[in-house]
Short mmCIF file of C-alpha atoms in Angstrom, two decimals:
data_model
loop_
_atom_site.label_atom_id
_atom_site.label_comp_id
_atom_site.label_asym_id
_atom_site.label_seq_id
_atom_site.Cartn_x
_atom_site.Cartn_y
_atom_site.Cartn_z
CA MET U 54 -13.95 -72.87 -58.83
CA PRO U 55 -15.46 -71.08 -61.87
CA PRO U 56 -15.81 -67.28 -61.75
CA THR U 57 -19.15 -65.82 -60.65
CA PRO U 58 -21.17 -64.52 -63.61
CA CYS U 59 -22.85 -61.14 -63.65
CA ALA U 60 -26.34 -61.19 -62.13
CA LEU U 61 -27.73 -59.12 -65.03
CA CYS U 62 -26.06 -60.17 -68.27
CA HIS U 63 -25.05 -63.70 -67.08
CA THR U 64 -22.13 -63.69 -69.51
CA SER U 65 -19.36 -61.47 -68.17
CA ARG U 66 -17.48 -62.10 -64.95
CA ALA U 67 -18.79 -60.26 -61.88
CA LEU U 68 -16.28 -57.68 -60.63
CA VAL U 69 -18.46 -55.45 -58.41
CA ILE U 70 -20.57 -56.23 -55.35
CA ARG U 71 -23.12 -53.44 -54.90
CA PRO U 72 -22.98 -52.10 -51.32
CA LYS U 73 -26.73 -51.46 -51.09
CA ASN U 74 -27.92 -55.00 -51.93
CA HIS U 75 -24.76 -57.13 -52.43
CA GLN U 76 -25.73 -57.78 -56.06
CA LYS U 77 -22.76 -59.12 -58.08
CA LEU U 78 -22.30 -57.30 -61.39
CA CYS U 79 -19.77 -56.92 -64.15
CA LYS U 80 -18.18 -53.54 -64.78
CA ALA U 81 -20.35 -52.61 -67.78
CA CYS U 82 -23.62 -53.56 -66.08
CA PHE U 83 -22.72 -51.70 -62.88
CA LEU U 84 -21.92 -48.47 -64.74
CA ALA U 85 -25.08 -48.74 -66.84
CA LEU U 86 -27.26 -49.49 -63.80
CA PHE U 87 -25.78 -46.62 -61.78
CA GLU U 88 -26.46 -44.14 -64.60
CA ALA U 89 -29.97 -45.55 -65.13
CA GLU U 90 -30.83 -45.04 -61.45
CA ILE U 91 -29.64 -41.41 -61.56
CA HIS U 92 -31.67 -40.86 -64.74
CA ASN U 93 -34.74 -42.33 -63.00
CA THR U 94 -34.23 -39.99 -60.03
CA ILE U 95 -34.01 -36.99 -62.37
CA THR U 96 -37.07 -37.88 -64.45
CA SER U 97 -39.30 -39.07 -61.60
CA ASN U 98 -38.74 -35.84 -59.69
CA SER U 99 -38.75 -33.57 -62.78
CA LEU U 100 -35.52 -31.91 -61.69
CA PHE U 101 -34.70 -30.21 -64.99
CA SER U 102 -36.44 -28.55 -67.89
CA PRO U 103 -35.15 -28.29 -71.50
CA GLY U 104 -32.90 -25.31 -72.14
CA GLU U 105 -32.20 -24.73 -68.45
CA ARG U 106 -28.79 -23.48 -67.37
CA ILE U 107 -27.41 -25.61 -64.54
CA ALA U 108 -24.47 -24.81 -62.28
CA ILE U 109 -22.78 -27.86 -60.80
CA GLY U 110 -21.32 -27.15 -57.37
CA ALA U 111 -17.82 -28.52 -57.98
CA SER U 112 -15.33 -29.08 -55.18
CA GLY U 113 -13.04 -31.54 -56.93
CA GLY U 114 -14.15 -34.40 -54.66
CA LYS U 115 -15.63 -37.70 -55.72
CA ASP U 116 -19.27 -36.65 -55.40
CA SER U 117 -19.15 -33.48 -57.51
CA THR U 118 -16.81 -35.11 -60.05
CA VAL U 119 -19.13 -38.10 -60.51
CA LEU U 120 -22.12 -35.74 -60.67
CA ALA U 121 -20.52 -33.69 -63.44
CA SER U 122 -19.55 -36.84 -65.38
CA VAL U 123 -22.99 -38.47 -65.05
CA LEU U 124 -24.90 -35.30 -65.93
CA LYS U 125 -22.77 -34.77 -69.02
CA THR U 126 -23.35 -38.39 -70.07
CA LEU U 127 -27.10 -38.37 -69.43
CA ASN U 128 -27.54 -34.92 -70.99
CA GLU U 129 -26.07 -36.21 -74.23
CA ARG U 130 -27.70 -39.66 -74.08
CA HIS U 131 -31.27 -38.58 -73.19
CA ASN U 132 -31.19 -35.11 -74.75
CA TYR U 133 -32.02 -33.14 -71.61
CA GLY U 134 -31.10 -29.94 -73.43
CA LEU U 135 -29.18 -28.55 -70.44
CA ASP U 136 -26.43 -25.94 -70.46
CA LEU U 137 -23.98 -27.24 -67.85
CA LEU U 138 -21.15 -25.33 -66.17
CA LEU U 139 -19.02 -25.70 -63.03
CA LEU U 140 -19.22 -23.35 -60.04
CA SER U 141 -16.54 -23.66 -57.34
CA ILE U 142 -16.10 -21.93 -53.99
CA ASP U 143 -12.62 -21.14 -52.68
CA GLU U 144 -12.89 -21.12 -48.89
CA GLY U 145 -9.21 -20.28 -48.50
CA ILE U 146 -7.98 -23.48 -46.81
CA LYS U 147 -4.33 -24.02 -47.67
CA GLY U 148 -3.32 -27.61 -48.26
CA TYR U 149 -6.89 -28.58 -49.10
CA ARG U 150 -8.93 -26.22 -51.25
CA ASP U 151 -6.02 -24.90 -53.31
CA ASP U 152 -5.14 -28.47 -54.33
CA SER U 153 -8.74 -29.50 -55.00
CA LEU U 154 -9.30 -26.47 -57.23
CA GLU U 155 -6.53 -27.73 -59.50
CA THR U 156 -8.59 -30.90 -59.90
CA VAL U 157 -11.68 -28.84 -60.74
CA LYS U 158 -9.74 -26.96 -63.41
CA ARG U 159 -8.69 -30.25 -65.00
CA ASN U 160 -12.32 -31.47 -64.86
CA ALA U 161 -13.48 -28.32 -66.63
CA THR U 162 -11.11 -29.15 -69.48
CA GLN U 163 -11.98 -32.86 -69.51
CA TYR U 164 -15.76 -32.28 -69.58
CA ASP U 165 -15.57 -29.15 -71.76
CA MET U 166 -17.53 -27.06 -69.23
CA PRO U 167 -17.00 -23.40 -68.30
CA LEU U 168 -15.67 -22.86 -64.77
CA SER U 169 -16.36 -19.98 -62.38
CA ILE U 170 -14.59 -19.65 -59.00
CA VAL U 171 -15.82 -17.43 -56.14
CA GLY U 172 -13.63 -16.89 -53.07
CA TYR U 173 -14.42 -16.11 -49.44
CA ASP U 174 -11.70 -13.47 -49.34
CA GLU U 175 -13.31 -11.71 -52.30
CA LEU U 176 -16.82 -11.73 -50.80
CA TYR U 177 -16.17 -11.43 -47.08
CA GLY U 178 -12.56 -10.33 -46.63
CA TRP U 179 -11.85 -13.49 -44.64
CA THR U 180 -10.53 -16.94 -45.53
CA MET U 181 -11.44 -20.01 -43.49
CA ASP U 182 -7.83 -20.28 -42.34
CA GLN U 183 -8.15 -16.78 -40.88
CA VAL U 184 -11.54 -17.59 -39.33
CA VAL U 185 -10.21 -20.73 -37.64
CA SER U 186 -7.16 -18.87 -36.35
CA GLN U 187 -9.57 -16.33 -34.85
CA ILE U 188 -12.27 -18.59 -33.31
CA GLY U 189 -10.61 -22.00 -33.15
CA LYS U 190 -11.96 -25.28 -34.54
CA LYS U 191 -15.09 -25.33 -32.39
CA GLY U 192 -18.00 -24.07 -34.47
CA ASN U 193 -15.99 -23.22 -37.58
CA CYS U 194 -18.32 -25.32 -39.76
CA THR U 195 -21.19 -22.98 -38.85
CA TYR U 196 -19.26 -20.03 -40.31
CA CYS U 197 -18.32 -22.03 -43.40
CA GLY U 198 -21.90 -23.23 -43.93
CA VAL U 199 -23.32 -19.69 -43.85
CA PHE U 200 -20.57 -18.25 -46.03
CA ARG U 201 -20.61 -21.12 -48.51
CA ARG U 202 -24.33 -20.99 -49.15
CA GLN U 203 -24.29 -17.26 -49.79
CA ALA U 204 -21.21 -17.68 -51.98
CA LEU U 205 -22.98 -20.29 -54.13
CA ASP U 206 -26.04 -18.07 -54.45
CA ARG U 207 -23.98 -15.02 -55.33
CA GLY U 208 -21.83 -16.96 -57.76
CA ALA U 209 -24.92 -18.33 -59.51
CA ALA U 210 -26.53 -14.87 -59.55
CA ARG U 211 -23.44 -13.44 -61.26
CA LEU U 212 -23.83 -16.03 -63.99
CA GLY U 213 -27.57 -15.49 -64.29
CA ILE U 214 -28.33 -19.05 -63.16
CA LYS U 215 -31.40 -20.04 -61.11
CA HIS U 216 -30.60 -23.72 -60.49
CA VAL U 217 -27.60 -25.24 -58.68
CA VAL U 218 -27.06 -29.01 -58.33
CA THR U 219 -24.92 -30.42 -55.54
CA GLY U 220 -23.30 -33.81 -55.00
CA HIS U 221 -25.11 -34.75 -51.78
CA ASN U 222 -25.49 -38.53 -51.71
CA ALA U 223 -27.63 -40.97 -49.69
CA ASP U 224 -25.03 -41.12 -46.92
CA ASP U 225 -25.08 -37.31 -46.58
CA VAL U 226 -28.88 -37.21 -46.41
CA ALA U 227 -28.98 -40.05 -43.86
CA GLU U 228 -26.43 -38.19 -41.71
CA THR U 229 -28.54 -35.03 -41.89
CA VAL U 230 -31.67 -36.97 -40.89
CA MET U 231 -29.82 -38.47 -37.94
CA MET U 232 -28.43 -35.07 -36.87
CA ASN U 233 -31.88 -33.50 -36.88
CA LEU U 234 -33.36 -36.42 -34.96
CA LEU U 235 -30.65 -36.11 -32.33
CA ARG U 236 -31.40 -32.39 -32.09
CA GLY U 237 -35.16 -33.00 -32.06
CA ASP U 238 -35.64 -30.58 -34.96
CA LEU U 239 -38.52 -31.86 -37.11
CA PRO U 240 -39.03 -28.64 -39.15
CA ARG U 241 -35.43 -28.76 -40.32
CA LEU U 242 -35.78 -32.49 -40.96
CA SER U 243 -38.64 -31.73 -43.35
CA ARG U 244 -36.48 -29.32 -45.34
CA ALA U 245 -33.39 -31.51 -45.37
CA THR U 246 -35.09 -34.56 -46.85
CA SER U 247 -36.44 -32.73 -49.90
CA ILE U 248 -34.62 -33.50 -53.15
CA VAL U 249 -35.33 -29.95 -54.38
CA THR U 250 -34.90 -27.10 -51.92
CA ALA U 251 -34.99 -23.33 -52.07
CA SER U 252 -34.15 -20.66 -49.54
CA ALA U 253 -36.36 -17.73 -48.68
CA ALA U 254 -33.14 -15.73 -48.84
CA SER U 255 -32.66 -16.50 -52.53
CA ASP U 256 -34.63 -17.31 -55.67
CA ILE U 257 -32.03 -19.91 -56.65
CA LYS U 258 -33.19 -23.48 -56.16
CA ARG U 259 -30.99 -26.49 -55.46
CA SER U 260 -31.37 -30.16 -56.22
CA LYS U 261 -29.59 -33.39 -55.31
CA PRO U 262 -29.57 -35.87 -58.24
CA LEU U 263 -27.35 -38.28 -56.23
CA LYS U 264 -29.73 -38.34 -53.25
CA TYR U 265 -30.32 -42.11 -53.43
CA ALA U 266 -26.79 -43.11 -54.51
CA TYR U 267 -24.55 -44.76 -51.90
CA GLU U 268 -21.20 -43.13 -51.23
CA LYS U 269 -19.41 -46.45 -51.79
CA GLU U 270 -21.08 -46.87 -55.18
CA ILE U 271 -20.02 -43.36 -56.14
CA VAL U 272 -16.43 -44.33 -55.33
CA LEU U 273 -16.81 -47.52 -57.39
CA TYR U 274 -18.21 -45.55 -60.33
CA ALA U 275 -15.35 -43.04 -60.18
CA HIS U 276 -12.82 -45.90 -59.97
CA HIS U 277 -14.14 -47.90 -62.93
CA LYS U 278 -14.64 -44.76 -65.04
CA ARG U 279 -11.11 -43.63 -64.07
CA LEU U 280 -12.32 -40.17 -63.11
CA ASP U 281 -9.91 -37.52 -61.89
CA TYR U 282 -10.92 -36.40 -58.39
CA PHE U 283 -9.43 -35.12 -55.14
CA SER U 284 -9.81 -37.54 -52.22
CA THR U 285 -8.55 -35.58 -49.18
CA GLU U 286 -11.12 -34.59 -46.53
CA CYS U 287 -11.35 -31.03 -45.21
CA ILE U 288 -8.75 -30.55 -42.49
CA TYR U 289 -11.33 -28.87 -40.22
CA SER U 290 -14.26 -31.28 -40.67
CA PRO U 291 -13.29 -33.91 -38.02
CA GLU U 292 -14.34 -31.42 -35.32
CA ALA U 293 -17.89 -31.13 -36.72
CA PHE U 294 -21.03 -32.68 -35.20
CA ARG U 295 -21.67 -34.35 -38.56
CA GLY U 296 -18.69 -36.61 -37.92
CA SER U 297 -20.53 -38.24 -35.00
CA ALA U 298 -23.60 -38.85 -37.15
CA ARG U 299 -21.40 -40.25 -39.92
CA THR U 300 -19.82 -42.76 -37.56
CA LEU U 301 -23.25 -43.90 -36.39
CA ILE U 302 -24.52 -44.33 -39.96
CA LYS U 303 -21.43 -46.32 -40.99
CA ASN U 304 -21.86 -48.65 -38.00
CA LEU U 305 -25.48 -49.23 -38.98
CA GLU U 306 -24.46 -49.97 -42.58
CA ARG U 307 -22.07 -52.70 -41.42
CA VAL U 308 -24.92 -54.49 -39.68
CA ARG U 309 -27.60 -53.78 -42.30
CA PRO U 310 -26.46 -52.61 -45.76
CA SER U 311 -29.88 -51.13 -46.57
CA ALA U 312 -29.82 -49.02 -43.38
CA ILE U 313 -28.75 -45.87 -45.25
CA LEU U 314 -31.73 -45.84 -47.62
CA ASP U 315 -33.98 -46.98 -44.76
CA VAL U 316 -32.97 -43.90 -42.74
CA VAL U 317 -33.51 -41.65 -45.78
CA ARG U 318 -36.99 -43.09 -46.43
CA SER U 319 -37.88 -42.86 -42.76
CA GLY U 320 -36.82 -39.22 -42.75
CA GLU U 321 -39.06 -38.55 -45.74
CA ASP U 322 -42.00 -40.24 -43.99
CA MET U 323 -41.46 -38.27 -40.79
CA ALA U 324 -41.16 -35.04 -42.79
CA ARG U 325 -44.71 -35.55 -44.05
CA LEU U 326 -45.96 -35.47 -40.45
CA VAL U 327 -44.61 -31.97 -39.85
CA PRO U 328 -47.42 -29.35 -40.02
CA ALA U 329 -47.39 -27.24 -43.16
CA GLU U 330 -47.22 -23.96 -41.23
CA VAL U 331 -44.03 -25.17 -39.54
CA SER U 332 -42.21 -26.69 -42.50
CA ASN U 333 -43.68 -24.39 -45.18
CA SER U 334 -44.44 -27.54 -47.13
CA ASN U 335 -47.48 -25.83 -48.62
CA GLN U 336 -45.07 -24.01 -50.89
CA PRO U 337 -43.80 -25.61 -54.11
CA LEU U 338 -40.34 -25.68 -52.59
CA ALA U 339 -39.23 -25.97 -49.00
CA ASN U 340 -38.60 -22.32 -48.20
CA THR U 341 -36.44 -21.38 -45.25
CA THR U 342 -34.82 -18.33 -43.78
CA ASP U 343 -31.13 -17.77 -44.24
CA ALA U 344 -30.46 -18.46 -40.56
CA ALA U 345 -32.25 -21.81 -40.72
CA VAL U 346 -30.51 -22.73 -43.94
CA ALA U 347 -27.15 -21.89 -42.44
CA ALA U 348 -27.88 -24.21 -39.56
CA ASP U 349 -28.95 -26.88 -42.05
CA GLU U 350 -25.51 -26.73 -43.63
CA GLU U 351 -23.76 -27.52 -40.37
CA ALA U 352 -25.00 -26.80 -36.84
CA GLU U 353 -22.30 -27.18 -34.23
CA GLY U 354 -23.67 -27.69 -30.70
CA GLU U 355 -21.92 -26.46 -27.60
CA ALA U 356 -21.65 -29.94 -26.10
CA GLY U 357 -21.76 -31.97 -29.31
CA CYS U 358 -23.94 -35.05 -29.34
CA GLY U 359 -25.48 -35.15 -25.87
CA SER U 360 -24.55 -33.46 -22.64
CA ALA U 361 -21.92 -34.21 -20.04
CA ASN U 362 -23.10 -37.82 -19.96
CA ASN U 363 -22.85 -38.12 -23.75
CA GLY U 364 -26.60 -38.67 -23.95
CA ARG U 365 -26.56 -41.78 -21.76
CA ALA U 366 -28.72 -42.19 -18.64
CA SER U 367 -27.54 -44.37 -15.78
CA GLY U 368 -29.61 -47.23 -14.40
CA GLY U 369 -30.10 -45.37 -11.10
CA GLU U 370 -31.71 -42.44 -12.91
CA MET U 371 -34.21 -44.71 -14.66
CA ALA U 372 -35.09 -46.48 -11.38
CA ALA U 373 -35.63 -43.14 -9.67
CA MET U 374 -37.90 -42.00 -12.51
CA GLU U 375 -39.99 -45.19 -12.30
CA GLN U 376 -40.32 -44.80 -8.51
CA LYS U 377 -41.42 -41.17 -8.98
CA LEU U 378 -44.11 -42.21 -11.46
CA ARG U 379 -45.43 -44.89 -9.09
CA ASN U 380 -45.60 -42.39 -6.24
CA GLU U 381 -47.50 -39.92 -8.42
CA GLU U 382 -50.03 -42.62 -9.36
CA LYS U 383 -50.61 -43.44 -5.69
CA ALA U 384 -51.02 -39.77 -4.80
CA THR U 385 -53.59 -39.18 -7.53
CA GLY U 386 -56.28 -41.13 -5.64
CA LYS U 387 -55.70 -39.08 -2.49
CA GLU U 388 -56.25 -35.69 -4.11
CA THR U 389 -59.29 -33.60 -3.08
CA ASP U 390 -60.51 -30.59 -5.02
CA PHE U 391 -62.43 -27.76 -3.28
CA THR U 392 -64.51 -25.26 -5.23
CA LEU U 393 -66.99 -22.60 -4.08
CA GLN U 394 -70.62 -23.02 -5.01
CA GLY U 395 -71.38 -21.47 -8.38
CA GLN U 396 -67.75 -21.48 -9.46
CA ARG U 397 -66.20 -23.78 -11.97
CA HIS U 398 -62.87 -25.46 -11.45
CA ASP U 399 -60.15 -24.74 -13.97
CA ARG U 400 -59.88 -28.42 -14.78
CA CYS U 401 -63.45 -28.39 -16.06
CA LYS U 402 -62.78 -25.70 -18.62
CA PRO U 403 -62.89 -27.05 -22.17
CA PRO U 404 -59.64 -26.74 -24.08
CA SER U 405 -59.34 -23.76 -26.34
CA LYS U 406 -60.00 -24.54 -29.97
CA THR U 407 -58.18 -21.47 -31.23
CA ALA U 408 -54.93 -22.56 -32.84
CA LYS U 409 -51.88 -20.62 -31.88
CA LYS U 410 -50.77 -18.49 -34.79
CA LEU U 411 -47.14 -18.72 -35.74
CA PRO U 412 -45.36 -15.44 -36.47
CA LYS U 413 -44.87 -14.80 -40.16
CA GLN U 414 -41.44 -13.85 -41.40
CA HIS U 415 -41.10 -10.98 -43.85
CA LEU U 416 -38.22 -10.88 -46.28
CA GLN U 417 -36.12 -7.78 -46.64
CA ARG U 418 -32.75 -6.74 -47.96
CA CYS U 419 -29.81 -6.88 -45.58
CA VAL U 420 -28.88 -3.27 -44.82
CA ARG U 421 -25.19 -4.12 -45.19
CA CYS U 422 -24.78 -6.51 -48.11
CA GLY U 423 -28.19 -6.47 -49.83
CA TYR U 424 -28.74 -10.23 -49.43
CA LEU U 425 -32.36 -11.24 -48.84
CA SER U 426 -32.98 -12.02 -45.18
CA SER U 427 -35.75 -12.26 -42.60
CA GLN U 428 -33.79 -9.87 -40.38
CA PRO U 429 -32.40 -6.37 -41.05
CA VAL U 430 -28.88 -7.86 -40.92
CA CYS U 431 -28.30 -11.27 -42.52
CA LYS U 432 -26.57 -14.15 -40.75
CA ALA U 433 -23.33 -13.77 -42.70
CA CYS U 434 -23.00 -10.08 -41.80
CA MET U 435 -23.69 -10.87 -38.15
CA LEU U 436 -20.89 -13.44 -38.14
CA LEU U 437 -18.57 -11.04 -39.97
CA GLU U 438 -19.31 -8.34 -37.41
CA GLY U 439 -18.10 -10.60 -34.61
CA LEU U 440 -14.98 -11.52 -36.55
CA ASN U 441 -14.11 -7.94 -37.49
CA LYS U 442 -14.45 -6.71 -33.90
CA ASN U 443 -11.60 -8.98 -32.84
CA ARG U 444 -9.43 -8.43 -35.91
CA PRO U 445 -6.20 -6.48 -35.15
CA LYS U 446 -6.19 -2.91 -36.47
CA THR U 447 -2.67 -3.28 -37.85
CA GLU U 448 -0.97 -6.21 -39.48
CA ILE U 449 2.68 -7.22 -39.22
CA SER U 450 4.06 -8.60 -42.45
CA VAL U 451 6.92 -11.04 -42.70
CA SER U 452 9.03 -8.55 -44.66
CA SER U 453 8.70 -5.86 -41.98
CA VAL U 454 9.68 -8.34 -39.28
CA GLU U 455 12.78 -9.34 -41.25
CA GLU U 456 13.72 -5.68 -41.77
CA GLY U 457 13.38 -5.03 -38.03
CA ILE U 458 15.60 -7.97 -37.16
CA GLU U 459 18.22 -6.82 -39.66
CA THR U 460 18.18 -3.26 -38.16
CA MET U 461 18.61 -4.63 -34.66
CA ARG U 462 21.56 -6.76 -35.80
CA LEU U 463 23.31 -3.77 -37.42
CA ASN U 464 22.78 -1.58 -34.34
CA SER U 465 24.14 -4.30 -32.10
CA THR U 466 27.22 -4.69 -34.31
CA SER U 467 27.84 -0.92 -34.30
CA ARG U 468 27.72 -0.77 -30.50
CA LEU U 469 30.15 -3.66 -30.18
CA GLU U 470 32.58 -2.00 -32.58
CA GLY U 471 32.39 1.31 -30.65
CA THR U 472 33.21 -0.31 -27.32
CA ALA U 473 36.14 -2.36 -28.60
CA THR U 474 39.55 -1.45 -27.08
CA VAL U 475 42.85 -1.22 -28.97
CA PRO U 476 45.52 -3.55 -27.53
#
């Protein structure tokens, strides 16, 4: 059987089957098409302007590594005129972040980009390992989401940068859409689907050039370009609510490959239905408070996805609900209303046409750290306050423990020698 030719050039042998449409392409055509789609996303949404300084949020993973490689390539090919550099956050997770940062350092050398690293311990006095040891794995992603966003903003502010790009792909956006639908949070859905976002707590905007790129295609691009990236997942992420949404999205993709982009497009359409005063869509960028943004990063519910029944209703419950509705319909015809002469029944009152005004949020500086917030104390400082209250006042180091054991051993030996009898 002859080899399958590429669907684009019709000359080379097809080596790649695109996950989003099962198109069979050769290596060269796949790489060129992937880069062309990212370029189209950038130009159609006017993400960059000439001479702009851009910080790439680099974690060492496949998404940020591919993003750095593609932006470098497109910047040189299409003359974007961008000044690119890498910005990494060290959460302080041993066995994960320390190894991935080594990959980021190699990428900085390979792509000839400056690298800046900001650590949680430097900014907050806590590492994520310490946070997890304090609160456990339930809800730790909420802490990390709040801390990480502020760390990116502060790192960019140190460098004098007003634009940060992240490696969020189509799978990530689809998961976020699904999470917000499961939570019934349309305002947050409106903010999450925007390709360019900004926080009311910062004047630094963010964009997602890989928003419409499938995760599998990103892996294929990194493989065929032989990029150097770190492939281990965060050791704390399996406990997050996002993992449930990810499993659901992957199951949908197996049945319908276009399901990921379908969910993303549906989320964008639903976001347009959210009133402007709720989503702040009347602003050039989707502004949010720092508390809402923190929840956008990763909101961890008390009972996860659903309640004690895991979101499922039994058949008996549905039958009881239907019976209740039928009984209410029968009772409606038997109702009798009594009103005094000259008085008007409440049901006859016309509905009020005055729209309920939503409270406006006023930005101010956090009284503790100076970060812009809608509250006197920002979300990060509130979380830190809870952590610091439970932190031990004194710390026991390994060296002091070893010295204590050695002293006890010497004292025990001395007592044994003093009680020994001479034969």
